[in-house]
């Protein structure tokens, strides 16, 4: 009897070790290729983790200076900023934009970003913010185009914003937030990853109250389709993309499909043909090494840009790899956004600079 | 007590073996599609385009088609072995089969690897690895008559050292190197060879009269010499590495320089005018094995990958660029890739399916 228990335990252990090694992508690598000429964009050096493209202004907002799972606030020697990049010129230079009236200027480390065009035509930004002590909030900022600054409107804090990663605006004061886990420390995060008992999820804030739409999962990047009827959720650790129907009136989601990618996709962008774009991490062991010691320039990890074209029933997808790099040029891609009718591409990274590429190859075949 | 120790040891070995086998099969890998420009299929070769040989001076490519590989029985082989000719100066996307005259055994001509040599009188001589329907092996030497557009049989060479020949590279008018990609002559034997790791392939040098082993107990798939004929590149497909050796033509010997890990099964090689090595590869073994085990089933396909490998001066390291990747629905199980038109175009061959012709609209010099 005891022998049977031991054999079962051994079998479980062997299977567990095997799956863990596969999760770390021990037999994977990237093969470099680019869709055209690529150049670095001056400006953001400590990250370009998320990008919001405001097509009406031909402008991209880029969050930089992320602080993530911080053990010691004194380690955070970089500044959190939001950069603006003019998409109508190939300047390859992004400018840091002033943020006026922040509650805590020193504790502003932006993560996910989304925007909403208000009734008066002005642009409102929703930003996931962490402090140096890894406290979380959502900052709402209005863009003043004439003064070229961001005005702080409101900071929203909520106990359901457990470990917010990305945000998507659903109105002038409402939004969805993804939690990419529950642990607040590196050790806790490792335990969460290894056990598979994820504590992340999806939260809807209606302007006053918040409630859970998804719990006990990992949700990284989130975005709506152009018609605002479909929600895409990156389940980073499971290496899948969840596709949900979104009902704005009832504030409910309903699962349509889950796309396996075999790569860790981060943040999302929807182009004007409703293709989903994402910055991904194809080799997890190298990504963890780089992200665990982000200021070490000798450590870098692979970048991958994928474009997903969904079937009309949203149950299957065609994937095209638009960009792939071993990390020496672009390390740990987190977001990819296209503009200029799909002829140009911006690639943001978790802790490094921004890449701007031309797209000279066909993506539909 | 001793029995328990032995049993635990065996258990450990078994777990390790299963683990390595599953990794070898690439169970957690996939291909993400991308192309360097517009691509189209080439009409003509439908039962394979396993090797392609470009004659720079004539701007033509020879394509071997109709490969027979580890057949279960001769009656399974319903296709014809052919050599196609493709004009690289036109975008005809159509290759013509070229007549092969005076063959000893027309029905048993199933070509595999190709190489060429320019004779003193400027004639193009082709060296072809040939298998029969019963999987007997030989090397066929053919001279190309460009006026009549036909291939004339010159000689057929058989040798016991041509155990299971795959690719060939000419070193003279009557001399060549041949790779053996294993020793087993049946599909089952091949599986056993791969699983056990006791490889019986290698490299053979034939000097015009006699042959000798240069490498044994290995796997050698594609082989090619650098443009200056001083460096030999060998594809160790099962180990997923590329072996780099110095080649000494006078002494007929090789010396190892390095071994480049690719994490993909690279098949045949081409060296371009700037000495970049191009390879058609199989990035996911389990899908390639499924497809190649039943090549007539059109619902089965294997992923394709084209890599350009650029070596450091000391030939010890390499930069790898992925030029094309396909899950197999467009181009299935790529084996060879050849750039031309100053690197602005490319043709890609497959084991058992049509070849494709692509434009290259992106820079491949990234570092």
XYZ file of C-alpha atoms in Angstrom:
732
model
C 0.000 0.000 0.000
C 2.757 2.399 0.971
C 4.624 1.378 -2.180
C 1.641 2.316 -4.334
C 1.501 5.738 -2.690
C 5.224 6.212 -3.277
C 4.933 5.207 -6.935
C 2.032 7.595 -7.488
C 3.974 10.348 -5.741
C 7.039 9.641 -7.879
C 4.938 9.684 -11.050
C 3.398 13.011 -10.045
C 6.825 14.446 -9.234
C 8.343 13.345 -12.559
C 5.389 14.714 -14.496
C 5.526 17.978 -12.517
C 9.263 18.492 -13.143
C 8.778 17.758 -16.834
C 5.937 20.252 -17.209
C 7.882 22.894 -15.299
C 10.902 22.486 -17.552
C 8.670 22.767 -20.614
C 7.050 25.879 -19.126
C 10.528 27.392 -18.904
C 11.019 26.700 -22.636
C 14.315 24.876 -22.206
C 14.481 23.725 -25.823
C 13.333 26.895 -27.528
C 15.151 29.818 -29.080
C 14.402 32.688 -31.420
C 15.668 33.130 -34.956
C 16.139 36.789 -35.812
C 14.170 38.535 -38.523
C 12.729 41.981 -39.136
C 9.860 43.174 -41.344
C 11.944 46.070 -42.705
C 14.400 48.666 -41.449
C 14.243 49.047 -37.668
C 15.682 51.779 -35.478
C 15.676 52.617 -31.806
C 13.653 55.598 -30.651
C 15.519 58.100 -28.459
C 13.843 58.982 -25.194
C 12.546 56.017 -23.194
C 15.503 54.030 -21.837
C 13.993 52.416 -18.736
C 11.147 50.695 -20.460
C 8.376 51.311 -22.959
C 5.990 48.776 -21.510
C 2.745 49.965 -23.015
C 1.720 52.185 -25.919
C -1.579 53.928 -26.540
C -1.983 55.210 -30.084
C -4.353 58.136 -30.503
C -5.126 57.996 -34.194
C -7.047 61.272 -34.109
C -3.833 63.073 -33.147
C -1.348 60.776 -34.919
C 0.311 60.485 -31.533
C 1.531 57.609 -29.379
C 1.742 57.738 -25.582
C 4.395 55.441 -24.117
C 4.699 54.451 -20.459
C 8.238 54.186 -19.130
C 10.005 53.520 -15.843
C 7.958 50.571 -14.612
C 8.522 49.361 -11.046
C 7.462 45.752 -10.634
C 7.585 43.373 -7.639
C 9.950 45.722 -5.847
C 11.835 44.294 -2.870
C 13.554 47.519 -1.862
C 12.370 51.010 -2.924
C 15.954 52.313 -2.976
C 16.616 49.985 -5.926
C 14.247 52.050 -8.037
C 16.755 54.594 -9.297
C 14.835 55.434 -12.451
C 11.987 57.842 -13.029
C 8.484 56.959 -14.158
C 7.454 58.939 -17.226
C 5.022 59.145 -20.083
C 6.513 59.885 -23.487
C 4.769 61.288 -26.549
C 5.862 60.219 -30.029
C 4.788 61.966 -33.212
C 3.717 59.257 -35.666
C 3.547 61.572 -38.661
C 7.300 62.115 -38.790
C 10.150 59.625 -38.596
C 11.967 61.575 -35.906
C 12.958 58.471 -33.933
C 12.764 60.694 -30.862
C 10.069 60.642 -28.204
C 9.590 63.519 -25.745
C 8.799 63.138 -22.081
C 5.544 64.926 -21.378
C 4.974 66.820 -18.097
C 2.316 65.520 -15.717
C 0.759 68.285 -13.648
C -0.810 67.971 -10.164
C 0.088 64.364 -9.431
C -0.546 63.384 -5.816
C 2.790 61.621 -5.601
C 5.220 62.639 -8.331
C 7.993 60.412 -7.019
C 5.681 57.405 -6.740
C 4.500 57.522 -10.327
C 5.678 54.390 -12.173
C 3.280 53.763 -15.048
C 2.421 50.325 -16.418
C -0.596 49.676 -18.681
C -2.254 52.553 -20.531
C -5.507 53.165 -22.376
C -7.273 56.206 -23.744
C -10.757 57.582 -24.274
C -11.879 60.463 -26.491
C -14.197 62.621 -24.415
C -17.278 64.420 -25.720
C -15.336 67.664 -26.051
C -12.803 65.885 -28.248
C -10.001 65.886 -25.693
C -7.985 62.784 -24.914
C -8.233 61.147 -21.502
C -5.566 58.640 -20.448
C -6.070 55.816 -17.972
C -2.787 54.620 -16.491
C -1.959 51.713 -14.195
C 0.497 53.105 -11.646
C 2.750 51.449 -9.068
C 4.673 53.290 -6.393
C 8.222 52.476 -5.338
C 6.678 50.447 -2.506
C 4.592 48.599 -5.108
C 1.296 50.164 -4.111
C -1.210 50.242 -6.951
C -3.627 52.755 -8.385
C -5.238 53.899 -11.599
C -4.384 57.483 -12.551
C -6.721 59.405 -14.839
C -5.003 62.143 -16.845
C -6.362 64.591 -19.404
C -4.129 65.610 -22.296
C -3.873 69.354 -22.827
C -2.753 69.612 -26.436
C -2.106 73.370 -26.448
C 0.038 73.363 -23.305
C 1.453 69.954 -24.203
C 0.952 68.483 -20.749
C -1.043 65.856 -18.892
C -3.338 67.144 -16.164
C -4.079 64.825 -13.268
C -7.833 64.403 -12.854
C -8.243 61.609 -10.339
C -6.478 58.671 -8.736
C -8.578 55.558 -8.158
C -7.555 53.010 -5.540
C -9.452 49.834 -4.786
C -8.756 46.620 -2.891
C -9.723 44.665 -6.016
C -6.766 46.230 -7.842
C -4.661 43.425 -6.382
C -1.748 43.619 -8.817
C -2.943 45.617 -11.811
C -1.175 45.253 -15.135
C -3.243 46.693 -17.949
C -6.314 48.878 -18.268
C -8.861 49.444 -21.016
C -11.226 52.402 -20.945
C -14.956 51.777 -21.412
C -16.106 55.354 -20.819
C -15.042 58.725 -19.448
C -14.859 57.320 -15.908
C -15.163 53.562 -16.325
C -12.606 50.938 -17.213
C -11.521 47.322 -17.012
C -8.334 46.406 -15.139
C -6.372 43.158 -15.372
C -4.588 41.687 -12.356
C -1.605 39.601 -13.440
C -1.342 37.767 -10.138
C -1.967 38.161 -6.436
C 1.499 37.978 -4.858
C 3.236 41.239 -3.936
C 6.775 39.839 -3.663
C 9.105 37.970 -5.989
C 9.048 34.881 -3.789
C 5.271 34.990 -3.610
C 5.065 35.359 -7.372
C 7.365 32.370 -7.875
C 5.187 30.262 -5.572
C 2.094 31.373 -7.452
C 3.712 30.434 -10.771
C 4.997 27.062 -9.616
C 1.827 25.961 -7.859
C -0.529 27.171 -10.579
C -2.857 28.683 -7.960
C -3.155 32.031 -9.711
C -4.780 34.940 -7.906
C -5.087 37.382 -10.778
C -8.175 38.223 -12.776
C -10.268 40.956 -14.325
C -11.997 43.855 -12.579
C -14.586 46.308 -13.885
C -14.784 49.796 -12.355
C -17.979 51.670 -13.224
C -16.898 55.082 -11.971
C -17.883 54.396 -8.361
C -17.720 50.680 -7.599
C -15.675 47.749 -8.811
C -16.515 44.092 -9.282
C -14.758 40.953 -10.478
C -15.378 39.547 -13.940
C -12.607 36.929 -13.791
C -10.882 35.478 -10.741
C -8.129 32.964 -9.962
C -6.388 33.313 -13.302
C -3.594 35.360 -14.844
C -4.631 38.346 -16.932
C -1.919 40.466 -18.503
C -2.766 42.567 -21.564
C -6.439 43.359 -22.217
C -8.086 45.141 -25.137
C -11.379 45.480 -26.981
C -12.089 44.871 -30.635
C -12.826 48.029 -32.605
C -16.569 47.489 -32.265
C -16.172 47.093 -28.468
C -18.041 43.789 -28.497
C -15.098 41.448 -28.002
C -12.583 41.448 -25.160
C -9.155 39.852 -25.582
C -7.256 38.771 -22.461
C -3.662 37.593 -22.352
C -3.274 34.616 -20.023
C 0.491 35.014 -19.981
C 1.481 32.044 -17.817
C -0.822 29.640 -19.606
C 0.454 30.973 -22.964
C -3.068 31.491 -24.258
C -5.276 34.343 -25.399
C -8.804 34.356 -24.027
C -11.549 35.689 -26.286
C -14.714 36.910 -24.556
C -17.934 38.566 -25.658
C -18.329 41.895 -23.800
C -21.730 43.286 -22.948
C -21.383 46.966 -22.000
C -24.980 47.313 -20.787
C -24.989 44.296 -18.499
C -21.260 44.546 -17.729
C -20.721 40.852 -18.352
C -18.274 38.742 -20.269
C -18.872 35.367 -21.854
C -16.075 33.133 -23.032
C -15.872 32.416 -26.763
C -12.533 30.655 -27.170
C -9.000 30.305 -25.882
C -6.166 30.461 -28.419
C -2.977 28.541 -27.640
C 0.126 30.475 -28.675
C 3.036 28.551 -27.067
C 4.550 31.943 -26.247
C 3.949 34.427 -23.454
C 2.034 37.294 -25.057
C 1.920 40.553 -23.131
C 0.022 43.665 -24.167
C -2.324 44.014 -27.106
C -3.126 46.420 -29.908
C -6.042 46.225 -32.355
C -5.339 47.621 -35.810
C -7.908 49.206 -38.095
C -8.600 45.842 -39.749
C -9.332 44.251 -36.350
C -6.112 42.246 -36.311
C -4.723 41.699 -32.824
C -1.055 42.582 -32.322
C 1.032 41.562 -29.352
C 4.536 41.727 -27.953
C 5.513 38.279 -26.660
C 8.195 36.436 -24.704
C 8.954 33.174 -26.527
C 11.566 31.807 -24.081
C 10.419 32.122 -20.475
C 13.664 31.129 -18.740
C 15.560 33.964 -20.416
C 12.695 36.410 -19.833
C 12.746 35.642 -16.104
C 16.505 36.108 -15.973
C 16.298 39.519 -17.655
C 13.210 40.788 -15.840
C 14.585 39.655 -12.493
C 17.596 41.955 -12.880
C 16.357 44.640 -15.221
C 19.250 47.067 -14.806
C 21.910 44.536 -15.855
C 22.694 45.338 -19.529
C 24.366 41.941 -19.978
C 21.040 40.220 -19.394
C 18.451 40.394 -22.132
C 15.650 38.210 -23.403
C 13.907 37.478 -26.656
C 11.318 39.628 -28.357
C 8.546 38.472 -30.636
C 5.785 40.406 -32.393
C 2.762 38.393 -33.475
C -0.238 39.452 -35.513
C -3.439 37.453 -35.042
C -6.171 37.412 -37.671
C -9.305 35.880 -36.158
C -11.893 33.802 -37.963
C -15.318 35.410 -38.106
C -16.587 33.113 -35.328
C -13.561 34.117 -33.189
C -12.753 30.479 -32.453
C -9.530 30.171 -34.437
C -6.781 32.472 -35.627
C -3.967 32.790 -38.137
C -0.682 33.890 -36.577
C 2.060 35.747 -38.377
C 5.388 36.481 -36.723
C 6.221 40.021 -37.806
C 9.433 40.506 -35.813
C 11.748 38.246 -33.849
C 14.927 39.112 -31.969
C 17.194 37.265 -29.568
C 17.205 40.334 -27.315
C 20.407 42.081 -28.345
C 18.483 44.626 -30.398
C 15.075 44.582 -28.704
C 14.866 42.959 -25.274
C 11.624 41.519 -23.866
C 8.978 43.005 -26.141
C 5.740 43.860 -24.355
C 3.608 45.700 -26.920
C 3.470 46.138 -30.679
C 1.319 48.737 -32.404
C 1.029 49.544 -36.096
C 0.209 52.791 -37.843
C 0.485 54.470 -41.275
C -1.954 51.921 -42.753
C 0.071 49.034 -41.372
C 3.309 50.181 -42.995
C 5.052 51.061 -39.714
C 5.374 49.391 -36.339
C 6.286 50.445 -32.804
C 7.628 47.802 -30.416
C 7.739 48.561 -26.704
C 9.724 46.622 -24.115
C 9.309 45.987 -20.400
C 12.508 47.688 -19.221
C 14.362 48.902 -22.324
C 13.951 51.270 -25.220
C 11.392 51.564 -27.980
C 11.882 50.209 -31.516
C 10.361 51.740 -34.673
C 10.203 49.528 -37.797
C 9.036 49.751 -41.362
C 6.906 46.846 -42.587
C 8.021 45.865 -46.099
C 6.728 42.286 -46.186
C 3.241 40.915 -46.871
C 1.323 39.787 -43.788
C -1.755 38.404 -45.540
C -1.198 35.147 -47.394
C 19.099 -4.565 -1.898
C 21.248 -4.661 -5.019
C 18.151 -5.474 -7.065
C 16.426 -2.334 -5.765
C 19.422 -0.168 -6.636
C 19.507 -1.621 -10.143
C 15.768 -1.120 -10.531
C 15.983 2.510 -9.417
C 18.879 3.034 -11.786
C 16.856 1.572 -14.638
C 13.903 3.751 -13.671
C 16.120 6.835 -13.739
C 17.533 5.909 -17.127
C 14.022 5.285 -18.460
C 12.690 8.628 -17.241
C 15.721 10.421 -18.675
C 15.301 8.610 -21.997
C 11.594 9.423 -22.277
C 12.282 13.023 -21.332
C 14.972 13.443 -23.990
C 12.835 11.697 -26.596
C 9.914 14.035 -25.961
C 12.209 17.057 -26.216
C 13.726 15.649 -29.417
C 10.221 15.402 -30.867
C 9.735 19.141 -30.148
C 6.450 18.669 -28.309
C 6.316 22.278 -27.101
C 7.407 23.984 -30.290
C 5.471 25.483 -33.154
C 6.093 27.636 -36.186
C 4.942 31.235 -36.519
C 4.423 32.055 -40.193
C 6.291 34.809 -41.971
C 7.603 35.478 -45.458
C 10.356 37.786 -46.760
C 8.147 38.988 -49.633
C 5.605 37.635 -52.093
C 5.888 33.866 -52.538
C 4.413 31.590 -55.177
C 4.505 27.884 -55.883
C 6.537 26.624 -58.803
C 4.575 24.431 -61.204
C 6.186 21.217 -62.330
C 7.652 19.220 -59.444
C 4.701 17.894 -57.421
C 6.297 14.867 -55.763
C 9.117 16.706 -54.101
C 11.888 19.186 -54.806
C 14.360 17.778 -52.317
C 17.526 19.289 -53.658
C 18.214 22.237 -55.927
C 21.450 22.960 -57.726
C 21.991 26.450 -59.150
C 24.405 26.966 -62.051
C 25.389 30.615 -61.599
C 26.846 31.061 -65.096
C 23.807 29.675 -66.884
C 21.258 31.201 -64.473
C 19.422 27.905 -64.255
C 18.483 25.614 -61.383
C 18.223 21.826 -61.463
C 15.589 20.398 -59.106
C 15.525 16.739 -58.076
C 12.021 15.335 -57.658
C 10.299 12.058 -56.876
C 12.454 10.966 -53.955
C 12.069 7.451 -52.592
C 13.095 7.169 -48.964
C 12.862 4.115 -46.703
C 9.949 2.676 -48.741
C 7.910 -0.095 -47.141
C 7.501 -1.788 -50.481
C 8.320 -0.964 -54.076
C 4.639 -1.003 -55.014
C 4.051 1.986 -52.693
C 6.157 4.116 -55.025
C 3.636 5.420 -57.549
C 5.488 8.535 -58.615
C 8.263 9.108 -61.111
C 11.768 10.312 -60.341
C 12.711 13.365 -62.398
C 15.085 16.269 -62.697
C 13.487 19.631 -63.447
C 15.025 22.728 -64.979
C 14.044 26.211 -63.800
C 15.051 29.443 -65.540
C 16.114 31.949 -62.866
C 16.025 34.938 -65.223
C 12.272 34.819 -65.769
C 9.496 34.735 -63.212
C 7.794 31.907 -65.024
C 7.013 29.959 -61.818
C 7.146 26.876 -64.021
C 9.887 24.247 -64.116
C 10.261 21.790 -66.998
C 11.275 18.132 -66.600
C 14.495 17.489 -68.467
C 15.109 14.192 -70.296
C 17.762 11.917 -68.825
C 19.237 9.751 -71.593
C 20.868 6.307 -71.484
C 20.078 5.545 -67.860
C 20.750 1.962 -66.849
C 17.496 1.725 -64.926
C 14.955 4.393 -65.857
C 12.253 3.055 -63.563
C 14.678 2.936 -60.646
C 15.811 6.543 -60.967
C 14.683 8.449 -57.871
C 17.062 11.369 -57.320
C 18.000 12.791 -53.921
C 21.005 15.090 -53.375
C 22.547 17.070 -56.241
C 25.876 18.712 -56.953
C 27.624 20.016 -60.049
C 31.060 20.559 -61.493
C 32.111 22.617 -64.529
C 34.305 20.462 -66.784
C 37.351 21.849 -68.592
C 35.286 22.160 -71.777
C 32.684 24.262 -69.866
C 30.161 21.421 -69.759
C 28.073 21.179 -66.607
C 28.375 17.796 -64.949
C 25.730 16.756 -62.413
C 26.353 14.330 -59.578
C 23.112 12.779 -58.321
C 22.364 10.561 -55.337
C 19.877 7.973 -56.625
C 17.682 5.413 -54.868
C 15.717 2.698 -56.620
C 12.159 1.684 -55.736
C 13.669 -1.099 -53.648
C 15.930 1.463 -51.929
C 19.195 0.428 -53.539
C 21.671 3.302 -53.734
C 24.025 4.688 -56.336
C 25.675 7.866 -57.526
C 24.776 8.830 -61.081
C 26.965 11.156 -63.127
C 25.172 13.114 -65.871
C 26.481 15.684 -68.347
C 24.181 18.555 -69.299
C 23.822 19.242 -73.012
C 22.611 22.857 -73.013
C 22.032 22.914 -76.781
C 19.694 19.927 -76.683
C 18.505 20.628 -73.113
C 19.031 17.065 -71.976
C 21.101 15.134 -69.482
C 23.362 12.382 -70.771
C 24.215 9.495 -68.498
C 27.988 9.144 -68.115
C 28.496 6.652 -65.315
C 26.780 4.995 -62.351
C 28.872 4.355 -59.248
C 27.926 1.888 -56.558
C 29.917 1.212 -53.441
C 29.397 -0.588 -50.165
C 30.356 2.614 -48.317
C 27.341 4.360 -49.858
C 25.319 2.914 -46.996
C 22.372 5.303 -47.156
C 23.490 8.290 -49.220
C 21.694 11.608 -48.839
C 23.679 14.471 -50.296
C 26.721 14.876 -52.473
C 29.277 17.574 -53.210
C 31.550 17.406 -56.239
C 35.267 17.988 -55.683
C 36.401 17.314 -59.238
C 35.359 15.875 -62.599
C 35.191 12.376 -61.132
C 35.534 12.863 -57.383
C 32.993 13.756 -54.728
C 31.970 13.618 -51.084
C 28.829 11.694 -50.120
C 26.919 11.913 -46.845
C 25.204 8.877 -45.317
C 22.255 9.966 -43.185
C 22.054 6.683 -41.310
C 22.662 2.989 -41.685
C 19.214 1.387 -41.416
C 17.483 0.396 -44.658
C 13.936 0.169 -43.273
C 11.647 2.673 -41.551
C 11.584 0.531 -38.422
C 15.366 0.206 -38.377
C 15.647 3.956 -38.798
C 13.385 4.612 -35.810
C 15.507 2.253 -33.739
C 18.688 3.989 -34.885
C 17.301 7.413 -33.954
C 15.939 6.331 -30.580
C 19.050 4.426 -29.536
C 21.434 7.126 -30.728
C 23.738 4.499 -32.267
C 24.057 6.245 -35.609
C 25.610 4.441 -38.558
C 25.812 7.330 -40.996
C 28.857 9.362 -41.908
C 30.868 10.912 -44.695
C 32.572 9.183 -47.619
C 35.161 10.551 -50.065
C 35.317 8.984 -53.544
C 38.467 9.934 -55.458
C 37.410 8.613 -58.866
C 38.481 5.049 -58.215
C 38.180 4.257 -54.532
C 36.173 5.474 -51.574
C 37.167 6.011 -47.962
C 35.335 7.007 -44.778
C 36.055 10.489 -43.428
C 33.425 10.299 -40.713
C 31.637 7.294 -39.222
C 28.961 6.500 -36.646
C 27.297 9.863 -37.123
C 24.423 11.450 -39.012
C 25.306 13.530 -42.031
C 22.510 15.041 -44.089
C 23.263 18.086 -46.251
C 26.904 18.738 -47.125
C 28.517 21.602 -49.010
C 31.867 23.286 -49.461
C 32.533 26.998 -49.025
C 33.153 28.995 -52.175
C 36.922 28.679 -51.735
C 36.530 24.875 -51.330
C 38.437 24.978 -48.029
C 35.594 24.574 -45.547
C 33.088 21.735 -45.387
C 29.691 22.178 -43.737
C 27.830 19.074 -42.559
C 24.258 18.951 -41.298
C 23.923 16.672 -38.282
C 20.146 16.779 -38.534
C 19.265 14.548 -35.571
C 21.615 16.357 -33.229
C 20.285 19.663 -34.606
C 23.784 20.987 -35.238
C 25.905 22.136 -38.162
C 29.431 20.742 -38.192
C 32.189 22.944 -39.625
C 35.355 21.250 -40.903
C 38.444 22.219 -42.845
C 38.664 20.307 -46.110
C 42.064 19.362 -47.501
C 41.602 18.385 -51.131
C 45.161 17.093 -51.649
C 45.152 14.744 -48.686
C 41.429 13.979 -48.893
C 40.871 14.671 -45.203
C 38.828 16.841 -42.852
C 39.498 18.433 -39.473
C 36.774 19.691 -37.166
C 36.570 23.430 -36.440
C 33.260 23.864 -34.616
C 29.714 22.649 -34.196
C 26.893 25.209 -34.311
C 23.732 24.425 -32.346
C 20.573 25.385 -34.215
C 17.734 23.735 -32.228
C 16.181 22.844 -35.581
C 16.755 20.008 -38.021
C 18.574 21.577 -40.960
C 18.566 19.515 -44.159
C 20.426 20.651 -47.275
C 22.794 23.589 -47.684
C 23.670 26.313 -50.148
C 26.580 28.766 -49.891
C 25.856 32.150 -51.461
C 28.238 34.584 -53.142
C 29.005 36.254 -49.794
C 29.673 32.886 -48.109
C 26.465 32.868 -46.083
C 25.178 29.343 -45.525
C 21.507 28.825 -46.380
C 19.527 25.849 -45.132
C 16.043 24.424 -45.369
C 15.098 23.133 -41.918
C 12.485 21.137 -40.030
C 11.776 23.027 -36.782
C 9.197 20.609 -35.321
C 10.334 16.981 -35.531
C 7.053 15.326 -34.551
C 5.142 17.031 -37.385
C 7.923 16.425 -39.912
C 8.050 12.754 -38.924
C 4.283 12.413 -39.312
C 4.369 13.982 -42.774
C 7.441 12.121 -44.016
C 6.063 8.825 -42.761
C 3.168 9.147 -45.195
C 4.110 11.601 -47.929
C 1.131 10.751 -50.133
C -1.387 11.921 -47.529
C -2.085 15.540 -48.490
C -3.720 16.275 -45.121
C -0.352 15.727 -43.431
C 2.340 18.386 -43.710
C 5.479 19.421 -41.856
C 6.638 22.924 -40.898
C 9.232 24.688 -43.035
C 12.009 27.047 -42.049
C 14.680 28.836 -44.065
C 17.750 29.995 -42.154
C 20.688 32.076 -43.293
C 23.756 31.320 -41.190
C 26.614 33.844 -41.228
C 29.890 32.645 -39.746
C 32.498 34.546 -37.793
C 35.944 34.744 -39.359
C 37.270 31.924 -37.181
C 34.192 29.823 -38.128
C 33.488 29.112 -34.462
C 30.276 31.137 -34.050
C 27.390 32.102 -36.306
C 24.603 34.644 -36.606
C 21.323 33.067 -37.678
C 18.530 34.904 -39.477
C 15.204 33.234 -40.184
C 14.216 34.205 -43.728
C 10.944 32.253 -43.920
C 8.808 30.138 -41.621
C 5.648 28.255 -42.537
C 3.479 25.825 -40.623
C 3.457 23.574 -43.700
C 0.205 24.509 -45.382
C 1.987 26.595 -48.010
C 5.429 24.986 -48.139
C 5.752 21.620 -46.442
C 8.984 20.258 -44.901
C 11.571 22.532 -46.506
C 14.931 20.953 -47.333
C 16.872 23.516 -49.387
C 16.830 27.276 -49.923
C 18.793 29.165 -52.549
C 18.987 32.945 -52.996
C 19.692 34.494 -56.386
C 19.384 37.825 -58.227
C 21.827 39.417 -55.739
C 19.808 38.045 -52.836
C 16.552 39.630 -53.977
C 14.885 36.295 -54.804
C 14.893 32.819 -53.345
C 13.705 29.322 -54.241
C 12.839 26.794 -51.533
C 12.624 23.044 -52.092
C 10.762 20.400 -50.076
C 11.085 16.677 -49.431
C 7.913 15.519 -51.156
C 5.957 18.595 -52.278
C 6.300 21.537 -54.723
C 9.046 24.133 -54.552
C 8.296 27.819 -54.009
C 9.797 31.023 -55.378
C 9.908 34.130 -53.136
C 10.954 37.741 -53.334
C 13.182 38.987 -50.520
C 12.118 42.535 -49.624
C 13.876 42.871 -46.281
C 17.452 43.319 -45.156
C 19.035 40.165 -43.765
C 22.124 41.917 -42.367
C 20.910 42.718 -38.870
C 24.192 42.967 -36.931
